[in-house]
Amino acid sequence: MWDETWGEWLRQSPPGGELLAWWQQARDGMSREAYGERLAALLSAASPRDCAAAGFGCTRRMDRVCREPSVCRLDPVAPSAAEEVSRGEREGPVPGACGGFHGFRGDFEVHVRFSGDGDRHRAVLWRDTAGSEVRLWVDGVPVGSGAVLDSYGHWLDGRFLVVRAEGPDGHPLQSYGPGTLVTGIVSVLIHDAVHGSTRMLVPEPHERWTDPQVALAGETLRVYATREAVAADAPDRILPSPADPGATRESLP
């Protein structure tokens, strides 16, 4: 049963009610894969308030349900000019709810990231903790199939989703350790939600991507090996950023 504070919202949001019912029901006789597929589909159609009402953890506490529904259930307010430029992740309590949610069960975990541009796009990352497989959907479409992905990602400018992936075994600087990604040198997946295109960037032998960072600068995407390289403005790669087909030249990223 939901927190009655969310009752009014759920009564007017069929996707939220369906998500709540699916998240709370037992997975009797259903495989993890089948349950996860349906959960990913529901989350791909859900709003931030649907996720909060269904009881997922948020950016404040990933292991706790929404602590201030009286604020988060309110309609979102128009962002300020500074917020529109930064398009960072919303952290509650905030009208419209947080920009990211987390759910955990005994044998899997799921993470949802909404883009910071009116939540036009959302990424769903589902991890099978038994087999360590991570699957990714962006706007309901599978992305990065066949790659070994991290279970977290983030948005740039409300358009580019960035997720780390295991690096090449043949890299001369490669090392191994525990974690979702076992390689010390990692690759980077960048998905352009506007164009529906995906790039997998694999480090060259001379590139030491131990903590890769991706930044948007003008009409380019810049890939840095570490946070220290960002501070020194020493990118390993500078890639052209395809124009948004719906943007004017003055508003291009």
PDB file of C-alpha atoms in Angstrom:
ATOM      1  CA  MET A   1       0.000   0.000   0.000  1.00  0.00           C
ATOM      2  CA  TRP A   2       1.271   3.494  -0.827  1.00  0.00           C
ATOM      3  CA  ASP A   3       1.966   6.353   1.548  1.00  0.00           C
ATOM      4  CA  GLU A   4      -1.417   8.134   1.490  1.00  0.00           C
ATOM      5  CA  THR A   5       0.421  11.436   1.033  1.00  0.00           C
ATOM      6  CA  TRP A   6       0.996  10.216  -2.542  1.00  0.00           C
ATOM      7  CA  GLY A   7      -2.577   8.926  -2.910  1.00  0.00           C
ATOM      8  CA  GLU A   8      -3.913  11.900  -4.855  1.00  0.00           C
ATOM      9  CA  TRP A   9      -0.991  11.763  -7.282  1.00  0.00           C
ATOM     10  CA  LEU A  10      -1.302   8.022  -7.873  1.00  0.00           C
ATOM     11  CA  ARG A  11      -5.023   8.266  -8.489  1.00  0.00           C
ATOM     12  CA  GLN A  12      -4.330  10.592 -11.421  1.00  0.00           C
ATOM     13  CA  SER A  13      -1.238   8.789 -12.712  1.00  0.00           C
ATOM     14  CA  PRO A  14      -1.938   5.315 -14.166  1.00  0.00           C
ATOM     15  CA  PRO A  15       1.797   4.738 -14.906  1.00  0.00           C
ATOM     16  CA  GLY A  16       2.593   5.473 -11.262  1.00  0.00           C
ATOM     17  CA  GLY A  17      -0.061   3.085  -9.986  1.00  0.00           C
ATOM     18  CA  GLU A  18       1.126   0.316 -12.290  1.00  0.00           C
ATOM     19  CA  LEU A  19       4.742   0.874 -11.272  1.00  0.00           C
ATOM     20  CA  LEU A  20       3.797   0.737  -7.584  1.00  0.00           C
ATOM     21  CA  ALA A  21       1.865  -2.523  -8.033  1.00  0.00           C
ATOM     22  CA  TRP A  22       4.673  -4.165  -9.983  1.00  0.00           C
ATOM     23  CA  TRP A  23       7.434  -3.026  -7.609  1.00  0.00           C
ATOM     24  CA  GLN A  24       5.584  -4.268  -4.521  1.00  0.00           C
ATOM     25  CA  GLN A  25       4.343  -7.591  -5.827  1.00  0.00           C
ATOM     26  CA  ALA A  26       6.224 -10.848  -5.317  1.00  0.00           C
ATOM     27  CA  ARG A  27       8.117 -12.312  -8.254  1.00  0.00           C
ATOM     28  CA  ASP A  28       6.536 -15.732  -7.813  1.00  0.00           C
ATOM     29  CA  GLY A  29       7.312 -18.058 -10.696  1.00  0.00           C
ATOM     30  CA  MET A  30       8.979 -15.282 -12.714  1.00  0.00           C
ATOM     31  CA  SER A  31      12.646 -15.124 -13.688  1.00  0.00           C
ATOM     32  CA  ARG A  32      14.785 -12.123 -12.776  1.00  0.00           C
ATOM     33  CA  GLU A  33      15.161 -11.342 -16.463  1.00  0.00           C
ATOM     34  CA  ALA A  34      11.408 -11.278 -17.149  1.00  0.00           C
ATOM     35  CA  TYR A  35      10.700  -9.221 -14.043  1.00  0.00           C
ATOM     36  CA  GLY A  36      13.516  -6.811 -14.897  1.00  0.00           C
ATOM     37  CA  GLU A  37      12.318  -6.371 -18.484  1.00  0.00           C
ATOM     38  CA  ARG A  38       8.851  -5.372 -17.314  1.00  0.00           C
ATOM     39  CA  LEU A  39      10.223  -3.127 -14.560  1.00  0.00           C
ATOM     40  CA  ALA A  40      12.480  -1.355 -17.070  1.00  0.00           C
ATOM     41  CA  ALA A  41       9.514  -0.785 -19.387  1.00  0.00           C
ATOM     42  CA  LEU A  42       7.437   0.703 -16.556  1.00  0.00           C
ATOM     43  CA  LEU A  43      10.286   2.923 -15.383  1.00  0.00           C
ATOM     44  CA  SER A  44      10.851   4.080 -18.959  1.00  0.00           C
ATOM     45  CA  ALA A  45       7.300   5.469 -18.960  1.00  0.00           C
ATOM     46  CA  ALA A  46       7.322   6.782 -15.380  1.00  0.00           C
ATOM     47  CA  SER A  47       7.794  10.332 -14.137  1.00  0.00           C
ATOM     48  CA  PRO A  48       9.989  11.273 -11.178  1.00  0.00           C
ATOM     49  CA  ARG A  49       6.872  11.597  -9.012  1.00  0.00           C
ATOM     50  CA  ASP A  50       5.757   8.107 -10.082  1.00  0.00           C
ATOM     51  CA  CYS A  51       9.110   6.727  -8.874  1.00  0.00           C
ATOM     52  CA  ALA A  52       8.874   8.591  -5.578  1.00  0.00           C
ATOM     53  CA  ALA A  53       5.276   7.464  -5.020  1.00  0.00           C
ATOM     54  CA  ALA A  54       6.193   3.832  -5.751  1.00  0.00           C
ATOM     55  CA  GLY A  55       8.741   3.904  -2.921  1.00  0.00           C
ATOM     56  CA  PHE A  56      12.098   4.045  -4.708  1.00  0.00           C
ATOM     57  CA  GLY A  57      15.046   5.649  -2.951  1.00  0.00           C
ATOM     58  CA  CYS A  58      16.071   9.071  -4.232  1.00  0.00           C
ATOM     59  CA  THR A  59      19.129  11.293  -4.508  1.00  0.00           C
ATOM     60  CA  ARG A  60      18.961  12.194  -0.807  1.00  0.00           C
ATOM     61  CA  ARG A  61      18.979   8.602   0.459  1.00  0.00           C
ATOM     62  CA  MET A  62      19.059   5.791  -2.058  1.00  0.00           C
ATOM     63  CA  ASP A  63      17.959   3.279   0.587  1.00  0.00           C
ATOM     64  CA  ARG A  64      14.915   5.262   1.818  1.00  0.00           C
ATOM     65  CA  VAL A  65      11.589   6.293   0.337  1.00  0.00           C
ATOM     66  CA  CYS A  66      10.773   9.966  -0.201  1.00  0.00           C
ATOM     67  CA  ARG A  67      10.963  11.728   3.170  1.00  0.00           C
ATOM     68  CA  GLU A  68       9.086  14.895   2.190  1.00  0.00           C
ATOM     69  CA  PRO A  69       6.254  13.992  -0.185  1.00  0.00           C
ATOM     70  CA  SER A  70       4.376  17.162   0.778  1.00  0.00           C
ATOM     71  CA  VAL A  71       7.046  19.060  -1.210  1.00  0.00           C
ATOM     72  CA  CYS A  72       8.061  16.524  -3.840  1.00  0.00           C
ATOM     73  CA  ARG A  73       4.497  15.769  -4.993  1.00  0.00           C
ATOM     74  CA  LEU A  74       3.958  19.418  -6.033  1.00  0.00           C
ATOM     75  CA  ASP A  75       4.149  20.445  -9.681  1.00  0.00           C
ATOM     76  CA  PRO A  76       7.705  21.367 -10.750  1.00  0.00           C
ATOM     77  CA  VAL A  77       8.524  25.059 -11.073  1.00  0.00           C
ATOM     78  CA  ALA A  78      10.190  26.619 -14.093  1.00  0.00           C
ATOM     79  CA  PRO A  79      13.987  26.495 -13.632  1.00  0.00           C
ATOM     80  CA  SER A  80      15.974  29.655 -13.190  1.00  0.00           C
ATOM     81  CA  ALA A  81      18.357  30.754 -15.942  1.00  0.00           C
ATOM     82  CA  ALA A  82      21.307  29.334 -13.985  1.00  0.00           C
ATOM     83  CA  GLU A  83      19.556  26.005 -13.445  1.00  0.00           C
ATOM     84  CA  GLU A  84      18.613  25.812 -17.123  1.00  0.00           C
ATOM     85  CA  VAL A  85      22.255  26.307 -18.126  1.00  0.00           C
ATOM     86  CA  SER A  86      23.673  23.796 -15.629  1.00  0.00           C
ATOM     87  CA  ARG A  87      20.939  21.187 -16.067  1.00  0.00           C
ATOM     88  CA  GLY A  88      22.324  19.295 -13.103  1.00  0.00           C
ATOM     89  CA  GLU A  89      20.635  16.473 -11.227  1.00  0.00           C
ATOM     90  CA  ARG A  90      17.800  17.614  -8.960  1.00  0.00           C
ATOM     91  CA  GLU A  91      18.222  16.731  -5.327  1.00  0.00           C
ATOM     92  CA  GLY A  92      15.140  16.931  -3.126  1.00  0.00           C
ATOM     93  CA  PRO A  93      13.089  17.958  -1.450  1.00  0.00           C
ATOM     94  CA  VAL A  94      12.009  19.786  -4.591  1.00  0.00           C
ATOM     95  CA  PRO A  95       8.655  20.187  -6.387  1.00  0.00           C
ATOM     96  CA  GLY A  96       8.402  17.521  -9.049  1.00  0.00           C
ATOM     97  CA  ALA A  97      10.679  15.125  -7.095  1.00  0.00           C
ATOM     98  CA  CYS A  98      14.358  14.246  -7.502  1.00  0.00           C
ATOM     99  CA  GLY A  99      16.168  13.618 -10.774  1.00  0.00           C
ATOM    100  CA  GLY A 100      17.369  10.118  -9.864  1.00  0.00           C
ATOM    101  CA  PHE A 101      15.958   7.025  -8.133  1.00  0.00           C
ATOM    102  CA  HIS A 102      17.234   3.670  -6.888  1.00  0.00           C
ATOM    103  CA  GLY A 103      15.620   0.343  -6.098  1.00  0.00           C
ATOM    104  CA  PHE A 104      17.135  -2.753  -4.491  1.00  0.00           C
ATOM    105  CA  ARG A 105      15.980  -6.347  -4.176  1.00  0.00           C
ATOM    106  CA  GLY A 106      17.897  -9.394  -3.013  1.00  0.00           C
ATOM    107  CA  ASP A 107      19.114 -10.353  -6.485  1.00  0.00           C
ATOM    108  CA  PHE A 108      19.053  -7.129  -8.484  1.00  0.00           C
ATOM    109  CA  GLU A 109      19.249  -3.363  -8.289  1.00  0.00           C
ATOM    110  CA  VAL A 110      17.865  -0.681 -10.559  1.00  0.00           C
ATOM    111  CA  HIS A 111      18.859   2.966 -11.067  1.00  0.00           C
ATOM    112  CA  VAL A 112      16.911   5.641 -12.953  1.00  0.00           C
ATOM    113  CA  ARG A 113      18.395   8.930 -14.146  1.00  0.00           C
ATOM    114  CA  PHE A 114      16.184  11.654 -15.593  1.00  0.00           C
ATOM    115  CA  SER A 115      17.735  14.274 -17.869  1.00  0.00           C
ATOM    116  CA  GLY A 116      17.796  17.787 -16.501  1.00  0.00           C
ATOM    117  CA  ASP A 117      15.764  19.378 -19.310  1.00  0.00           C
ATOM    118  CA  GLY A 118      12.229  18.851 -18.136  1.00  0.00           C
ATOM    119  CA  ASP A 119      12.817  15.092 -17.822  1.00  0.00           C
ATOM    120  CA  ARG A 120      12.517  14.547 -21.584  1.00  0.00           C
ATOM    121  CA  HIS A 121      14.826  11.534 -21.378  1.00  0.00           C
ATOM    122  CA  ARG A 122      15.483   8.838 -18.827  1.00  0.00           C
ATOM    123  CA  ALA A 123      18.062   6.098 -18.437  1.00  0.00           C
ATOM    124  CA  VAL A 124      17.280   2.844 -16.632  1.00  0.00           C
ATOM    125  CA  LEU A 125      20.202   0.694 -15.487  1.00  0.00           C
ATOM    126  CA  TRP A 126      19.328  -2.772 -14.199  1.00  0.00           C
ATOM    127  CA  ARG A 127      21.982  -4.943 -12.537  1.00  0.00           C
ATOM    128  CA  ASP A 128      21.664  -8.637 -11.834  1.00  0.00           C
ATOM    129  CA  THR A 129      23.688  -8.889  -8.621  1.00  0.00           C
ATOM    130  CA  ALA A 130      23.963 -12.668  -8.939  1.00  0.00           C
ATOM    131  CA  GLY A 131      25.585 -12.582 -12.379  1.00  0.00           C
ATOM    132  CA  SER A 132      26.796  -8.939 -12.261  1.00  0.00           C
ATOM    133  CA  GLU A 133      25.224  -8.270 -15.660  1.00  0.00           C
ATOM    134  CA  VAL A 134      24.141  -4.661 -16.214  1.00  0.00           C
ATOM    135  CA  ARG A 135      21.553  -3.736 -18.838  1.00  0.00           C
ATOM    136  CA  LEU A 136      20.743  -0.221 -19.994  1.00  0.00           C
ATOM    137  CA  TRP A 137      17.629   1.302 -21.545  1.00  0.00           C
ATOM    138  CA  VAL A 138      17.383   4.929 -22.703  1.00  0.00           C
ATOM    139  CA  ASP A 139      13.827   6.119 -23.349  1.00  0.00           C
ATOM    140  CA  GLY A 140      12.753   2.474 -23.350  1.00  0.00           C
ATOM    141  CA  VAL A 141      15.270   1.358 -25.998  1.00  0.00           C
ATOM    142  CA  PRO A 142      18.116  -1.084 -25.131  1.00  0.00           C
ATOM    143  CA  VAL A 143      21.551   0.547 -25.375  1.00  0.00           C
ATOM    144  CA  GLY A 144      25.075  -0.870 -25.109  1.00  0.00           C
ATOM    145  CA  SER A 145      24.107  -4.505 -25.636  1.00  0.00           C
ATOM    146  CA  GLY A 146      27.110  -6.794 -25.275  1.00  0.00           C
ATOM    147  CA  ALA A 147      29.193  -4.294 -23.291  1.00  0.00           C
ATOM    148  CA  VAL A 148      30.086  -4.767 -19.624  1.00  0.00           C
ATOM    149  CA  LEU A 149      28.654  -1.580 -18.118  1.00  0.00           C
ATOM    150  CA  ASP A 150      28.788   0.160 -14.780  1.00  0.00           C
ATOM    151  CA  SER A 151      25.477   0.282 -12.905  1.00  0.00           C
ATOM    152  CA  TYR A 152      25.495   4.104 -12.716  1.00  0.00           C
ATOM    153  CA  GLY A 153      25.474   6.866 -15.317  1.00  0.00           C
ATOM    154  CA  HIS A 154      24.906  10.604 -15.606  1.00  0.00           C
ATOM    155  CA  TRP A 155      23.546  13.119 -18.104  1.00  0.00           C
ATOM    156  CA  LEU A 156      25.370  15.985 -19.784  1.00  0.00           C
ATOM    157  CA  ASP A 157      23.239  18.945 -20.878  1.00  0.00           C
ATOM    158  CA  GLY A 158      20.107  16.814 -20.671  1.00  0.00           C
ATOM    159  CA  ARG A 159      21.181  15.043 -23.864  1.00  0.00           C
ATOM    160  CA  PHE A 160      24.307  12.896 -23.527  1.00  0.00           C
ATOM    161  CA  LEU A 161      24.242   9.908 -21.175  1.00  0.00           C
ATOM    162  CA  VAL A 162      27.689   8.869 -19.949  1.00  0.00           C
ATOM    163  CA  VAL A 163      28.292   5.361 -18.541  1.00  0.00           C
ATOM    164  CA  ARG A 164      31.615   3.676 -17.857  1.00  0.00           C
ATOM    165  CA  ALA A 165      32.363   0.229 -19.275  1.00  0.00           C
ATOM    166  CA  GLU A 166      35.103  -2.343 -18.839  1.00  0.00           C
ATOM    167  CA  GLY A 167      38.295  -1.450 -20.658  1.00  0.00           C
ATOM    168  CA  PRO A 168      40.286  -3.631 -23.072  1.00  0.00           C
ATOM    169  CA  ASP A 169      42.180  -6.611 -21.678  1.00  0.00           C
ATOM    170  CA  GLY A 170      45.048  -5.894 -24.075  1.00  0.00           C
ATOM    171  CA  HIS A 171      45.725  -2.390 -22.757  1.00  0.00           C
ATOM    172  CA  PRO A 172      49.389  -2.250 -21.600  1.00  0.00           C
ATOM    173  CA  LEU A 173      48.420  -0.396 -18.401  1.00  0.00           C
ATOM    174  CA  GLN A 174      45.484  -2.648 -17.566  1.00  0.00           C
ATOM    175  CA  SER A 175      44.922  -3.915 -14.018  1.00  0.00           C
ATOM    176  CA  TYR A 176      42.115  -5.849 -12.347  1.00  0.00           C
ATOM    177  CA  GLY A 177      40.179  -5.713  -9.097  1.00  0.00           C
ATOM    178  CA  PRO A 178      36.758  -6.220  -7.498  1.00  0.00           C
ATOM    179  CA  GLY A 179      33.622  -4.292  -8.410  1.00  0.00           C
ATOM    180  CA  THR A 180      31.007  -4.044 -11.139  1.00  0.00           C
ATOM    181  CA  LEU A 181      33.835  -3.147 -13.525  1.00  0.00           C
ATOM    182  CA  VAL A 182      36.874  -5.317 -12.862  1.00  0.00           C
ATOM    183  CA  THR A 183      39.305  -3.376 -15.073  1.00  0.00           C
ATOM    184  CA  GLY A 184      41.389  -0.504 -13.729  1.00  0.00           C
ATOM    185  CA  ILE A 185      41.541   1.105 -17.185  1.00  0.00           C
ATOM    186  CA  VAL A 186      37.967   1.642 -18.371  1.00  0.00           C
ATOM    187  CA  SER A 187      36.102   2.597 -21.521  1.00  0.00           C
ATOM    188  CA  VAL A 188      33.292   5.156 -21.816  1.00  0.00           C
ATOM    189  CA  LEU A 189      29.861   4.808 -23.423  1.00  0.00           C
ATOM    190  CA  ILE A 190      28.229   8.054 -24.595  1.00  0.00           C
ATOM    191  CA  HIS A 191      24.633   7.911 -25.794  1.00  0.00           C
ATOM    192  CA  ASP A 192      23.138  10.885 -27.631  1.00  0.00           C
ATOM    193  CA  ALA A 193      19.432  10.816 -26.757  1.00  0.00           C
ATOM    194  CA  VAL A 194      18.594  13.434 -29.398  1.00  0.00           C
ATOM    195  CA  HIS A 195      20.058  11.440 -32.287  1.00  0.00           C
ATOM    196  CA  GLY A 196      19.549   8.011 -30.717  1.00  0.00           C
ATOM    197  CA  SER A 197      23.205   7.167 -31.393  1.00  0.00           C
ATOM    198  CA  THR A 198      25.804   5.524 -29.165  1.00  0.00           C
ATOM    199  CA  ARG A 199      29.598   5.734 -29.118  1.00  0.00           C
ATOM    200  CA  MET A 200      31.838   3.365 -27.185  1.00  0.00           C
ATOM    201  CA  LEU A 201      35.168   5.076 -26.568  1.00  0.00           C
ATOM    202  CA  VAL A 202      38.007   2.623 -25.892  1.00  0.00           C
ATOM    203  CA  PRO A 203      41.289   3.997 -24.497  1.00  0.00           C
ATOM    204  CA  GLU A 204      44.364   3.833 -26.714  1.00  0.00           C
ATOM    205  CA  PRO A 205      47.561   2.217 -25.334  1.00  0.00           C
ATOM    206  CA  HIS A 206      48.873   5.618 -24.185  1.00  0.00           C
ATOM    207  CA  GLU A 207      45.588   6.723 -22.563  1.00  0.00           C
ATOM    208  CA  ARG A 208      45.346   5.992 -18.813  1.00  0.00           C
ATOM    209  CA  TRP A 209      41.580   6.204 -18.272  1.00  0.00           C
ATOM    210  CA  THR A 210      41.380   5.253 -14.609  1.00  0.00           C
ATOM    211  CA  ASP A 211      38.746   7.879 -13.713  1.00  0.00           C
ATOM    212  CA  PRO A 212      37.501   9.210 -17.062  1.00  0.00           C
ATOM    213  CA  GLN A 213      35.469  12.409 -17.139  1.00  0.00           C
ATOM    214  CA  VAL A 214      33.443  13.724 -20.073  1.00  0.00           C
ATOM    215  CA  ALA A 215      32.698  17.436 -20.448  1.00  0.00           C
ATOM    216  CA  LEU A 216      30.710  19.424 -22.977  1.00  0.00           C
ATOM    217  CA  ALA A 217      32.580  22.491 -24.248  1.00  0.00           C
ATOM    218  CA  GLY A 218      30.964  24.525 -26.979  1.00  0.00           C
ATOM    219  CA  GLU A 219      30.267  22.141 -29.846  1.00  0.00           C
ATOM    220  CA  THR A 220      32.690  19.463 -28.625  1.00  0.00           C
ATOM    221  CA  LEU A 221      32.759  16.610 -26.132  1.00  0.00           C
ATOM    222  CA  ARG A 222      36.038  16.377 -24.245  1.00  0.00           C
ATOM    223  CA  VAL A 223      37.281  13.181 -22.631  1.00  0.00           C
ATOM    224  CA  TYR A 224      39.720  13.472 -19.716  1.00  0.00           C
ATOM    225  CA  ALA A 225      41.614  10.565 -18.170  1.00  0.00           C
ATOM    226  CA  THR A 226      41.106  11.725 -14.571  1.00  0.00           C
ATOM    227  CA  ARG A 227      39.660  14.558 -12.492  1.00  0.00           C
ATOM    228  CA  GLU A 228      43.161  15.988 -12.246  1.00  0.00           C
ATOM    229  CA  ALA A 229      43.287  16.167 -16.043  1.00  0.00           C
ATOM    230  CA  VAL A 230      40.020  18.137 -15.981  1.00  0.00           C
ATOM    231  CA  ALA A 231      41.545  20.636 -13.543  1.00  0.00           C
ATOM    232  CA  ALA A 232      44.567  20.984 -15.851  1.00  0.00           C
ATOM    233  CA  ASP A 233      42.302  21.190 -18.935  1.00  0.00           C
ATOM    234  CA  ALA A 234      44.276  18.370 -20.577  1.00  0.00           C
ATOM    235  CA  PRO A 235      41.769  16.260 -22.538  1.00  0.00           C
ATOM    236  CA  ASP A 236      42.847  13.027 -24.190  1.00  0.00           C
ATOM    237  CA  ARG A 237      40.216  13.446 -26.888  1.00  0.00           C
ATOM    238  CA  ILE A 238      38.100  16.227 -28.355  1.00  0.00           C
ATOM    239  CA  LEU A 239      35.084  14.964 -30.282  1.00  0.00           C
ATOM    240  CA  PRO A 240      32.558  16.916 -32.351  1.00  0.00           C
ATOM    241  CA  SER A 241      29.116  17.103 -30.780  1.00  0.00           C
ATOM    242  CA  PRO A 242      26.428  16.538 -33.446  1.00  0.00           C
ATOM    243  CA  ALA A 243      24.007  19.433 -33.717  1.00  0.00           C
ATOM    244  CA  ASP A 244      20.577  19.077 -32.164  1.00  0.00           C
ATOM    245  CA  PRO A 245      18.290  18.942 -35.210  1.00  0.00           C
ATOM    246  CA  GLY A 246      15.686  20.921 -33.309  1.00  0.00           C
ATOM    247  CA  ALA A 247      18.053  23.701 -32.237  1.00  0.00           C
ATOM    248  CA  THR A 248      18.868  26.991 -33.845  1.00  0.00           C
ATOM    249  CA  ARG A 249      22.505  27.905 -34.445  1.00  0.00           C
ATOM    250  CA  GLU A 250      22.398  30.302 -31.490  1.00  0.00           C
ATOM    251  CA  SER A 251      21.222  27.531 -29.144  1.00  0.00           C
ATOM    252  CA  LEU A 252      23.563  24.769 -30.247  1.00  0.00           C
ATOM    253  CA  PRO A 253      25.425  23.123 -27.323  1.00  0.00           C
TER     254      PRO A 253
END
